Coordinates of C-alpha atoms (C1' of nucleotides) in Angstrom, one line a residue:
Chain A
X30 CA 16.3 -9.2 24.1
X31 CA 14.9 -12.4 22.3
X32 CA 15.4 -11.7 18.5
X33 CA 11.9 -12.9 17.7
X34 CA 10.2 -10.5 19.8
X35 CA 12.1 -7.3 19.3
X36 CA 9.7 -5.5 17.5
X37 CA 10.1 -2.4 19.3
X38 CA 11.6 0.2 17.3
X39 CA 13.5 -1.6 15.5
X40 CA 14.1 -2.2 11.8
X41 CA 11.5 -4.8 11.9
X42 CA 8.8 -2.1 13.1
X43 CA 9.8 0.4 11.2
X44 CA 9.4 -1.8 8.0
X45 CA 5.8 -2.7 9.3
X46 CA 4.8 0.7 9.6
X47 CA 6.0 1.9 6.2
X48 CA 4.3 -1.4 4.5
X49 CA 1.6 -1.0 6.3
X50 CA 1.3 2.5 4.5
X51 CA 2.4 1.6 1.7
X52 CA 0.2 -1.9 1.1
X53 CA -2.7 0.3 2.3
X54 CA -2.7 3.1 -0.1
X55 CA -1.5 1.3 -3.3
X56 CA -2.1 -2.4 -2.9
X57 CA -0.3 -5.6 -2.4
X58 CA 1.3 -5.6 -6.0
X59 CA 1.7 -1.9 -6.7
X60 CA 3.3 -1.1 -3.5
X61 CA 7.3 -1.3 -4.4
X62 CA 9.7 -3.3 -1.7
X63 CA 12.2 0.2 -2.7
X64 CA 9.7 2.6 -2.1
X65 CA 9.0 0.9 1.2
X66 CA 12.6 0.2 2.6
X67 CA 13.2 4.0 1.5
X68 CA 10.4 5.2 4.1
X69 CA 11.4 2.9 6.3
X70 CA 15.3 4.0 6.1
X71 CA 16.0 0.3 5.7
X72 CA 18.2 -1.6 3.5
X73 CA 16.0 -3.6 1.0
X74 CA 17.9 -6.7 2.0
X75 CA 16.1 -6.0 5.5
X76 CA 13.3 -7.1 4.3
X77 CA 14.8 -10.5 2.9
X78 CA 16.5 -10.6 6.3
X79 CA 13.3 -10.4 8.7
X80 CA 10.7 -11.4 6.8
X81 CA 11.7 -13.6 3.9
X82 CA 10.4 -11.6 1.0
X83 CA 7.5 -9.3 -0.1
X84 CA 4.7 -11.5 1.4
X85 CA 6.1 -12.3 4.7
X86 CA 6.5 -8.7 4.9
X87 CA 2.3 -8.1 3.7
X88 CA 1.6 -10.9 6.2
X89 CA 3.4 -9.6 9.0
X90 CA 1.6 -5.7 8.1
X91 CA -1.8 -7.6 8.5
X92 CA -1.1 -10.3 11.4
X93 CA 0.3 -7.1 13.2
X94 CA -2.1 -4.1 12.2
X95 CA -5.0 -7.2 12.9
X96 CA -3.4 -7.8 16.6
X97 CA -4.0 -4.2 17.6
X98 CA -7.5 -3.4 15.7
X99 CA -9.4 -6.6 17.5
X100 CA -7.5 -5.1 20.5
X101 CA -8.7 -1.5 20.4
X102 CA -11.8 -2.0 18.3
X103 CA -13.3 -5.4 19.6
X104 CA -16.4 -6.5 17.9
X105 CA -18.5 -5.5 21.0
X106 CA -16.7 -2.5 21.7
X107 CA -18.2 -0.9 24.9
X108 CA -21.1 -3.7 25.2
X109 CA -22.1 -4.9 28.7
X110 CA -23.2 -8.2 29.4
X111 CA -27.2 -8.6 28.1
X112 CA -27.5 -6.4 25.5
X113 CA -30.1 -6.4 23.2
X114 CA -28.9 -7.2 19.6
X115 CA -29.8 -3.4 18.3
X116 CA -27.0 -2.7 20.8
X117 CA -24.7 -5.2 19.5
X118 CA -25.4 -4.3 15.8
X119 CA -24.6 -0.8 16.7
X120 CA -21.5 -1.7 18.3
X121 CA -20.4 -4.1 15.6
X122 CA -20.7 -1.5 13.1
X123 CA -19.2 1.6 15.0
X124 CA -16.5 -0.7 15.6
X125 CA -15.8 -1.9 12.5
X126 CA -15.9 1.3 11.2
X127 CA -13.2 2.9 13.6
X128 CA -11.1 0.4 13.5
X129 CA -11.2 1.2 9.5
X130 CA -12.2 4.8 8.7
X131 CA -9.9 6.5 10.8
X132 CA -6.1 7.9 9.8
X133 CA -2.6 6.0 10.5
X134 CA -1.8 3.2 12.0
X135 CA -5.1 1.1 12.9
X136 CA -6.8 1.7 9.8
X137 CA -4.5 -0.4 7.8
X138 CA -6.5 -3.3 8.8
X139 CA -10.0 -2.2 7.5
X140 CA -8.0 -0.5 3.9
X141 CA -6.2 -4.0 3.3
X142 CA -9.2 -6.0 4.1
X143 CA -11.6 -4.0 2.2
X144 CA -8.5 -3.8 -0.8
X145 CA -8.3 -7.9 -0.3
X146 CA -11.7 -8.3 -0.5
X147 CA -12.3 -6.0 -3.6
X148 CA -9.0 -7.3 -5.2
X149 CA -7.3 -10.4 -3.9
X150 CA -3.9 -10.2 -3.8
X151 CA -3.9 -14.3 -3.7
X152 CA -1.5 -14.0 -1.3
X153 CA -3.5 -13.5 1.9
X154 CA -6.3 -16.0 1.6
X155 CA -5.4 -18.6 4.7
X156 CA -4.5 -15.1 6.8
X157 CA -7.4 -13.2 6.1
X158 CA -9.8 -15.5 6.8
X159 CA -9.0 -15.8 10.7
X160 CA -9.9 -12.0 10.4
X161 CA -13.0 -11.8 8.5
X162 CA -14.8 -15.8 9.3
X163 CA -14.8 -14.7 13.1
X164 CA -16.3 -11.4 12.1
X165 CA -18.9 -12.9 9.9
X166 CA -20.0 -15.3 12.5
X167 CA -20.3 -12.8 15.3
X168 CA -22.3 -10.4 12.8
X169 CA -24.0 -13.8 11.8
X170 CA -25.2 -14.2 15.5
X171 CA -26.7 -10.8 15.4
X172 CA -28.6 -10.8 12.5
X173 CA -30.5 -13.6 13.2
X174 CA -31.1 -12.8 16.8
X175 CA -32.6 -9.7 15.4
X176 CA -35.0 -11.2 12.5
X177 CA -36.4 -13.5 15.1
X178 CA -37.1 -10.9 17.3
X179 CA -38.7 -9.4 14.6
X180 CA -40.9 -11.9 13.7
X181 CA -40.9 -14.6 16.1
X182 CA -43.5 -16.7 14.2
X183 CA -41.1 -17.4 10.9
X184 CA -38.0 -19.4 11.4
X185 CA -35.1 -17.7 10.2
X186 CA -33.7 -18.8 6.4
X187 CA -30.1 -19.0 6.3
X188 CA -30.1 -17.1 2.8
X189 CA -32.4 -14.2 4.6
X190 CA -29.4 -13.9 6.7
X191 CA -26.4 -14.2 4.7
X192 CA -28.1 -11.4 2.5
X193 CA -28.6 -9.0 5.4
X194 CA -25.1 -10.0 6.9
X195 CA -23.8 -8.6 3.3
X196 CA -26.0 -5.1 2.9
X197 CA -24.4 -4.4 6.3
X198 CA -20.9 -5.3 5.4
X199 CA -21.4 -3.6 2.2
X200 CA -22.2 -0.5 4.0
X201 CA -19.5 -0.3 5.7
X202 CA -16.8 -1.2 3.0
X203 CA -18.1 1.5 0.8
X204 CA -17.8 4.3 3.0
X205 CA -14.0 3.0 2.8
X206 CA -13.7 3.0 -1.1
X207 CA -16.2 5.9 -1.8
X208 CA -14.0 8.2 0.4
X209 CA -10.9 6.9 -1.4
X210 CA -12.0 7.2 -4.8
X211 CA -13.5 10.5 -4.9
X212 CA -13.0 12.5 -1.1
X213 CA -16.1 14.9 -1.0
X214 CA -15.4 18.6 -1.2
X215 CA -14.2 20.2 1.9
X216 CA -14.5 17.3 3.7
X217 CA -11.4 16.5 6.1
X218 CA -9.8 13.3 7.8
X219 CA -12.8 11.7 9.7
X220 CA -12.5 12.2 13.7
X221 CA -14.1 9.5 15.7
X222 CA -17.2 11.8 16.7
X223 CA -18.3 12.0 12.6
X224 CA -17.6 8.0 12.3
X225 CA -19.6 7.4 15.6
X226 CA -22.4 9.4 13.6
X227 CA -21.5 8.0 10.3
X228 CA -22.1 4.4 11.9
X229 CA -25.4 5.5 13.9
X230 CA -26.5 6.3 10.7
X231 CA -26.1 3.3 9.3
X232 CA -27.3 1.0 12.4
X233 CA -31.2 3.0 11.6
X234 CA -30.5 2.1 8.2
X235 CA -30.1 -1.2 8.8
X236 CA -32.0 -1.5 12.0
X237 CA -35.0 -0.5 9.4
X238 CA -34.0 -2.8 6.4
X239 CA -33.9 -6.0 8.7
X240 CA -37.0 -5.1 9.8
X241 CA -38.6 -4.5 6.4
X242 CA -37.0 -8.1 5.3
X243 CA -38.2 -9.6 8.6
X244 CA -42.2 -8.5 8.8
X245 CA -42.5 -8.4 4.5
X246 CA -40.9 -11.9 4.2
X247 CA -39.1 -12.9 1.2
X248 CA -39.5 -15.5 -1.3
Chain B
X21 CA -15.0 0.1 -44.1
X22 CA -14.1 3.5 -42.3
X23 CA -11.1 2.1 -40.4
X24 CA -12.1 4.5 -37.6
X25 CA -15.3 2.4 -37.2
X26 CA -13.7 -0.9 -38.3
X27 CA -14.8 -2.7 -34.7
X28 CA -16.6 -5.3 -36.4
X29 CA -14.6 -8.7 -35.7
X30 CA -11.0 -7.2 -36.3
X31 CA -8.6 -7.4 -34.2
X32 CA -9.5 -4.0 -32.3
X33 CA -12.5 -6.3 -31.2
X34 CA -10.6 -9.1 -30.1
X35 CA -8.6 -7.3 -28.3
X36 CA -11.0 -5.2 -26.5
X37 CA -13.0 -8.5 -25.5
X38 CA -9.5 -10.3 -23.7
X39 CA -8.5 -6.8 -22.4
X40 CA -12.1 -6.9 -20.9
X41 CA -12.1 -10.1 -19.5
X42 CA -8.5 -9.4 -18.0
X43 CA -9.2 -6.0 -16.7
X44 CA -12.0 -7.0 -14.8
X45 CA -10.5 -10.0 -13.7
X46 CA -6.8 -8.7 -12.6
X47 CA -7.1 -5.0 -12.6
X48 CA -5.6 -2.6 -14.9
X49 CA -2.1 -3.0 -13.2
X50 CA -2.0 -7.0 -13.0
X51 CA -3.6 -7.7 -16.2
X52 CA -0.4 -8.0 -18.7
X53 CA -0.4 -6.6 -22.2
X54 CA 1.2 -9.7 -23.9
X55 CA -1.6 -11.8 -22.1
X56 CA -4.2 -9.8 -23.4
X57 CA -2.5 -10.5 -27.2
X58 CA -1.9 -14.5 -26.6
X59 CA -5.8 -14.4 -25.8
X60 CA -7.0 -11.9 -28.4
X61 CA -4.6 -14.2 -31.2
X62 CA -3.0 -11.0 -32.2
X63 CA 0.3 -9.2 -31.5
X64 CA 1.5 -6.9 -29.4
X65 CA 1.9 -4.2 -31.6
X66 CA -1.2 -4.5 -32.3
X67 CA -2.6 -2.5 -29.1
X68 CA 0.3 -0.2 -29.6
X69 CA -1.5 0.6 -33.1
X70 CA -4.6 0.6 -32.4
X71 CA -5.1 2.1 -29.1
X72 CA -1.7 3.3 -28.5
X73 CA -0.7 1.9 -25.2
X74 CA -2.3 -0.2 -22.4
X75 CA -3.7 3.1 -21.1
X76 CA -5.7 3.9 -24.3
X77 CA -6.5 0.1 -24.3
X78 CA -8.2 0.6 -21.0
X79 CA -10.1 3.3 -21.8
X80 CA -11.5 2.1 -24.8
X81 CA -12.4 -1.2 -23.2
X82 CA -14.2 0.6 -20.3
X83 CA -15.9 3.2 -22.9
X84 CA -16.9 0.2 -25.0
X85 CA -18.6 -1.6 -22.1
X86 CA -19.9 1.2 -20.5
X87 CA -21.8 2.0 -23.8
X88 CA -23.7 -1.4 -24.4
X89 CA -24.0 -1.6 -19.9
X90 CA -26.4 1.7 -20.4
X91 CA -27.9 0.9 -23.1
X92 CA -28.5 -3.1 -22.3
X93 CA -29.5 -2.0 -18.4
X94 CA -30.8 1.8 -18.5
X95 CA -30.9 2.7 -15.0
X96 CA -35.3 2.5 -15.6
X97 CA -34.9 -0.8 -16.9
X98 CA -38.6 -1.7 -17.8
X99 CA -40.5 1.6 -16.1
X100 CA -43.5 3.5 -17.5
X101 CA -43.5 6.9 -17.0
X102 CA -44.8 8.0 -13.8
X103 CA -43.6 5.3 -11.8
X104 CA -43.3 6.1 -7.9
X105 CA -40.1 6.2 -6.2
X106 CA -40.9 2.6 -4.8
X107 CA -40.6 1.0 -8.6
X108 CA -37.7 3.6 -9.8
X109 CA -35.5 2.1 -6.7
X110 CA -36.4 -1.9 -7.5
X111 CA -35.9 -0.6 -11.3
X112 CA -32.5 0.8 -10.3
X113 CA -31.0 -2.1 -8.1
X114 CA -32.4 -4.9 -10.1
X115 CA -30.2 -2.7 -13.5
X116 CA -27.0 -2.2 -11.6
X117 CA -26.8 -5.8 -9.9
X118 CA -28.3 -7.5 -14.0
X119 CA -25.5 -5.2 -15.3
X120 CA -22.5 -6.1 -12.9
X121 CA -23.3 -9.4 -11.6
X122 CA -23.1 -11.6 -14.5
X123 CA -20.5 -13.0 -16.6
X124 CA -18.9 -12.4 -19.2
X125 CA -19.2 -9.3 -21.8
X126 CA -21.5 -6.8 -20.5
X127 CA -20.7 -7.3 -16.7
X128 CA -17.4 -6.0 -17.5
X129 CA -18.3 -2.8 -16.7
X130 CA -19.8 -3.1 -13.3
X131 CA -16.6 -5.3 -12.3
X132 CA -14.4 -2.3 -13.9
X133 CA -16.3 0.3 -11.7
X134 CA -15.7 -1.9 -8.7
X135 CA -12.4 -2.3 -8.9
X136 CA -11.9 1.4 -9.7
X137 CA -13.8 2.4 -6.8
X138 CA -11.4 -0.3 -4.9
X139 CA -8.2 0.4 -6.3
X140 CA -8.1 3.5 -8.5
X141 CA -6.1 2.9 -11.0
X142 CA -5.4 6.5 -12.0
X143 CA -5.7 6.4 -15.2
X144 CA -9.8 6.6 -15.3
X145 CA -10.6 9.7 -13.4
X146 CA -12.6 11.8 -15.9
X147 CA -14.0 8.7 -18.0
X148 CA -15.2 7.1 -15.1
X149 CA -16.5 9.9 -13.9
X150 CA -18.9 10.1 -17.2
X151 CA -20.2 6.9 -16.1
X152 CA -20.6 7.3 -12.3
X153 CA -21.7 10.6 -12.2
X154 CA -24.8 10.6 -13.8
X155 CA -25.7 7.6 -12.0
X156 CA -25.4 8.9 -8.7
X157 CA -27.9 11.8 -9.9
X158 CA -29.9 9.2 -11.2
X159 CA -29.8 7.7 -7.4
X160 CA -29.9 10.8 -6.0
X161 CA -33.0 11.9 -7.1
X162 CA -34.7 8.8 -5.9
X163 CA -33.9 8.8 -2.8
X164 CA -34.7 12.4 -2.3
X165 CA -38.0 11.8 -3.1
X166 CA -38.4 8.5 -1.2
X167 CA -36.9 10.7 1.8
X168 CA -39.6 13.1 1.1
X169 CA -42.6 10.8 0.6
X170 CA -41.7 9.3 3.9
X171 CA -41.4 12.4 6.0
X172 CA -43.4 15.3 4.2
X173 CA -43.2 17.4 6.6
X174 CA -39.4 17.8 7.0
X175 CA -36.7 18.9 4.5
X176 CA -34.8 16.5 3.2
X177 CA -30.7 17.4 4.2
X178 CA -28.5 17.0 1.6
X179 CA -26.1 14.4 3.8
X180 CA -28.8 12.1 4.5
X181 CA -29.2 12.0 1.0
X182 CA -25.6 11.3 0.3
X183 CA -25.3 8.6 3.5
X184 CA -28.5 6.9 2.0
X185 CA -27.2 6.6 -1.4
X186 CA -23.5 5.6 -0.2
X187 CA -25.8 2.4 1.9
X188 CA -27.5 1.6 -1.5
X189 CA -24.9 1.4 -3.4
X190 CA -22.3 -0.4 -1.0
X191 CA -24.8 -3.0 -1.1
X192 CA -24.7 -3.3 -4.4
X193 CA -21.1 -3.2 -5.1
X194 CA -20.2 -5.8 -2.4
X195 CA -22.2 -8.7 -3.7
X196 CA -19.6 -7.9 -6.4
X197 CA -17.0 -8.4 -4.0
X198 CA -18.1 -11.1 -1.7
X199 CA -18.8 -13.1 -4.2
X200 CA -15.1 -12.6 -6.4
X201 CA -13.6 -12.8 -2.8
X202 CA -15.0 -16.2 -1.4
X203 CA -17.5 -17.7 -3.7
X204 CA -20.4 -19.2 -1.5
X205 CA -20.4 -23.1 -1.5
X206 CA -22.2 -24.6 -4.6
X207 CA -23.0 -21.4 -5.8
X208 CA -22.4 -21.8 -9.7
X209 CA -22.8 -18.6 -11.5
X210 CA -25.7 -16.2 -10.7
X211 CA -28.8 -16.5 -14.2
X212 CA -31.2 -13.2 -14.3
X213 CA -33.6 -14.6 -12.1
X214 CA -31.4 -15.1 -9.1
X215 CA -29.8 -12.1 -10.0
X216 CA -33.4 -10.4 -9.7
X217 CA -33.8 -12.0 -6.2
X218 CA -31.2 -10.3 -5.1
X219 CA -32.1 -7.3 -6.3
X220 CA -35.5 -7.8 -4.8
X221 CA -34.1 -8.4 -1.2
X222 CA -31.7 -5.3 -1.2
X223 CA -34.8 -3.2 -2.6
X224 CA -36.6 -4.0 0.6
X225 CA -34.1 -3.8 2.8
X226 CA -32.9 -0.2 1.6
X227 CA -37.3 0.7 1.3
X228 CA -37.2 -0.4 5.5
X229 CA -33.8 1.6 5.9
X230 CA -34.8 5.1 4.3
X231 CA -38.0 4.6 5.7
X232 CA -36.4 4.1 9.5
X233 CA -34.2 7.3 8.8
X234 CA -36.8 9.4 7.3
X235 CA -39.1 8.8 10.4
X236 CA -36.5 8.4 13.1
X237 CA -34.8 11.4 12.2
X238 CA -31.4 11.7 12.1
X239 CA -29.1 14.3 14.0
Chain C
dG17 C1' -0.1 -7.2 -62.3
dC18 C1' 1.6 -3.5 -59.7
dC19 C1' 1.6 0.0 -56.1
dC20 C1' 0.7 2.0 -51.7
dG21 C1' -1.3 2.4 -47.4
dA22 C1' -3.0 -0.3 -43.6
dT23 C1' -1.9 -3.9 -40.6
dT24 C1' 0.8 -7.5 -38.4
dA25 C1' 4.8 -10.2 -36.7
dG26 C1' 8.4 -10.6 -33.8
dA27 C1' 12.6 -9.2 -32.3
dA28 C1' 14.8 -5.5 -29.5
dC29 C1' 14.9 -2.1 -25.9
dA30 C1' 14.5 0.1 -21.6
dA31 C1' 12.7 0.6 -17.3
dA32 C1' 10.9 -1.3 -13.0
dT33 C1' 11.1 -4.6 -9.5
dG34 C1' 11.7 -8.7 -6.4
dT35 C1' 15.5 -11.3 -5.0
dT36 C1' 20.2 -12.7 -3.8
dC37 C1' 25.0 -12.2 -2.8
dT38 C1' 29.2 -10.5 -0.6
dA39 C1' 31.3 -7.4 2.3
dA40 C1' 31.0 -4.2 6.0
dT41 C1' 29.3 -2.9 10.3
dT42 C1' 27.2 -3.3 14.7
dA43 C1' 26.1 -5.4 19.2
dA44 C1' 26.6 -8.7 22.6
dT45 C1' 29.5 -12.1 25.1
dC46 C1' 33.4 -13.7 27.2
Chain D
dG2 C1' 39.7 -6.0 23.7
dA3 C1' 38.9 -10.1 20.8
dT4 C1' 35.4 -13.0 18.9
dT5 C1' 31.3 -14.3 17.0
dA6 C1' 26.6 -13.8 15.6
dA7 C1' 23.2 -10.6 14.1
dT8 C1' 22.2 -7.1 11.1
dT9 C1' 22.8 -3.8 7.3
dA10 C1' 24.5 -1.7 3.0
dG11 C1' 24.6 -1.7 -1.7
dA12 C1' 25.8 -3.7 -5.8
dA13 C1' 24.4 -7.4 -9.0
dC14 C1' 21.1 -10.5 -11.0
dA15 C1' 17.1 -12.3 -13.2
dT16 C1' 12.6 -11.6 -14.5
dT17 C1' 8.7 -9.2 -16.0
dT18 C1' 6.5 -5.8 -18.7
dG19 C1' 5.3 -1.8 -21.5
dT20 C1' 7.0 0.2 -25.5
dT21 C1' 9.2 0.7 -29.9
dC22 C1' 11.3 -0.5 -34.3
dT23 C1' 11.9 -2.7 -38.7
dA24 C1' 10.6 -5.9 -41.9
dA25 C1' 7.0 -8.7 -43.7
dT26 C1' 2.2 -9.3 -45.2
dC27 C1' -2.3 -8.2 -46.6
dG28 C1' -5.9 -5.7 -49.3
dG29 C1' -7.7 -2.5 -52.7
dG30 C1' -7.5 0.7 -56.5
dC31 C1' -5.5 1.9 -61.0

DNA sequence: GCCCGATTAGAACAAATGTTCTAATTAATC
DNA sequence: GATTAATTAGAACATTTGTTCTAATCGGGC
């Protein structure tokens, strides 16, 4: 087997896996190369050996973990061909928040984008932006389609936008730190159903704001 | 002088003002104690003495701050009594975003909470609770009765409440983010009345979202 | 002018941590 | 089965960093 590709069970994956973990819950910098290799039952010169050093190792946790969320959780998750924007905002923001709410694997991606973007690690900056500027200009797309609609009289203001692009981003990147920071009482691991609801909610919300910033105008 | 009280220009001050300003920038883990010294023209025994360890240093910091934040931005900045929910929302977003959005001294707190909220240190739990708890009453209360005015006929549920107040307050705490993350081109650094804009747009846009889920309904 | 507590300076210490180095081991190839 | 490259183990190293210790300095009060 080509040596570049053999992810598959081997050290190499293994390592990925418990840094993905590990970056996830504590952070580029707190998260030890020791603590990792010992989850990982790897030597720590593993590390050295497949990925150069600490940030190879972070970069290869996101290029990877970023691979499989656009995969499973693509922007227009379940869309057909047509759809009105509400059902692309809605499926923009259930996505997003699968591909980051839930437990394990996939969710490393939303946990080290939300701790990047929260705390940059300085390490990540050329890596994670081929994750979040295609994001932000599909969302971009949306939101204007839908203050148009709105009010088809007023041309759009690029400032209107990028403020709406952020209260929905916002939204979604709390419910990732609120539940970290304090978990609500008797509240369990979220399974998709109570995301999917979590996320209608917050299309309404939205759905409601843009259309309050759309019909009141703003100065 | 009472040396308990001795804050006035003394090293203790110094020190709190460069642990501030590194804290918020860095994070309690990344910000170094002998940096916070070289900055503060004092040595490192000196936080030793004073606050005991970089732990007590942190606390006072964020005690400190949170003290003048409150008192500089009460969460009814500029209300008269009786005020409708409409003004005690605008009143509320336009305190938080004047109290975390700008720079230097004062905004330390907001960045403190954001990162906290991020990346838990661990070393905050109960004194950041003082601070975050009462605000999310404050918030809480407000919305309920937004929710209320909206929809009188229907009770308001307790997790609407808690989604609505999660929306208002990601979009908040994100402008925080986005804008430490990838500052917007020629943006130079945000004065009170752009600030207030801001304020202004995410006060509509979360007035058109709890009114969409008040009316809509939500299941 | 001297004394005593408060404060500071700066070296010293100990622990954590990323990285590197050498030897051992494993896996594939002939 | 021997050889060679890939991989791993684990000690060793260098750096960073929080903390502590001792001596020096400063500031009032008698």
């Amino acid at each position: 087997m080509n040596p570049g590709q053999a992810w598959d069970e081997g050290t190499k994956k293994r390592l990925i896996m418990a840094a993905g973990e590990a970056f996830a819950q504590h952070g580029f910098r707190a998260a030890t190369v020791r603590e990792i290799c010992r989850r990982a039952k790897a030597s720590v010169s593993a590390v050295n050996y497949h990925f150069r050093d600490k940030e190879g190792l972070y970069a290869a946790v996101f290029e990877y973990s970023h691979r499989w969320a656009v995969e499973k959780y693509p922007h227009d998750l379940g869309l057909e061909v047509g759809a009105t924007p509400e059902e692309r905002l809605r499926a923009f923001i259930r996505s997003f928040l699968l591909r980051s709410l839930g437990d394990g694997f996939p969710a490393w991606h939303g946990r080290l984008i939300a701790l990047e973007t929260a705390a940059p690690s300085g390490v990540l900056s050329k890596v994670a932006e081929t994750a979040i500027r295609p994001m932000d200009e599909y969302l971009e797309g949306i939101v204007r389609d839908l203050l148009q609609q709105e009010n088809p009289s007023q041309e759009v203001e690029d400032h209107v936008v990028r403020l709406c692009r952020m209260n929905i981003i916002g939204q979604c990147l709390f419910q990732l730190h609120a539940r970290q920071f304090m978990p609500f009482p008797g509240e369990k691991k979220l399974d998709p159903p109570q995301i999917a609801a979590i996320a209608e909610q917050i299309f309404r919300f939205t759905v409601g704001g843009i259309r309050a910033i759309a019909t009141g105008g703003l100065s």
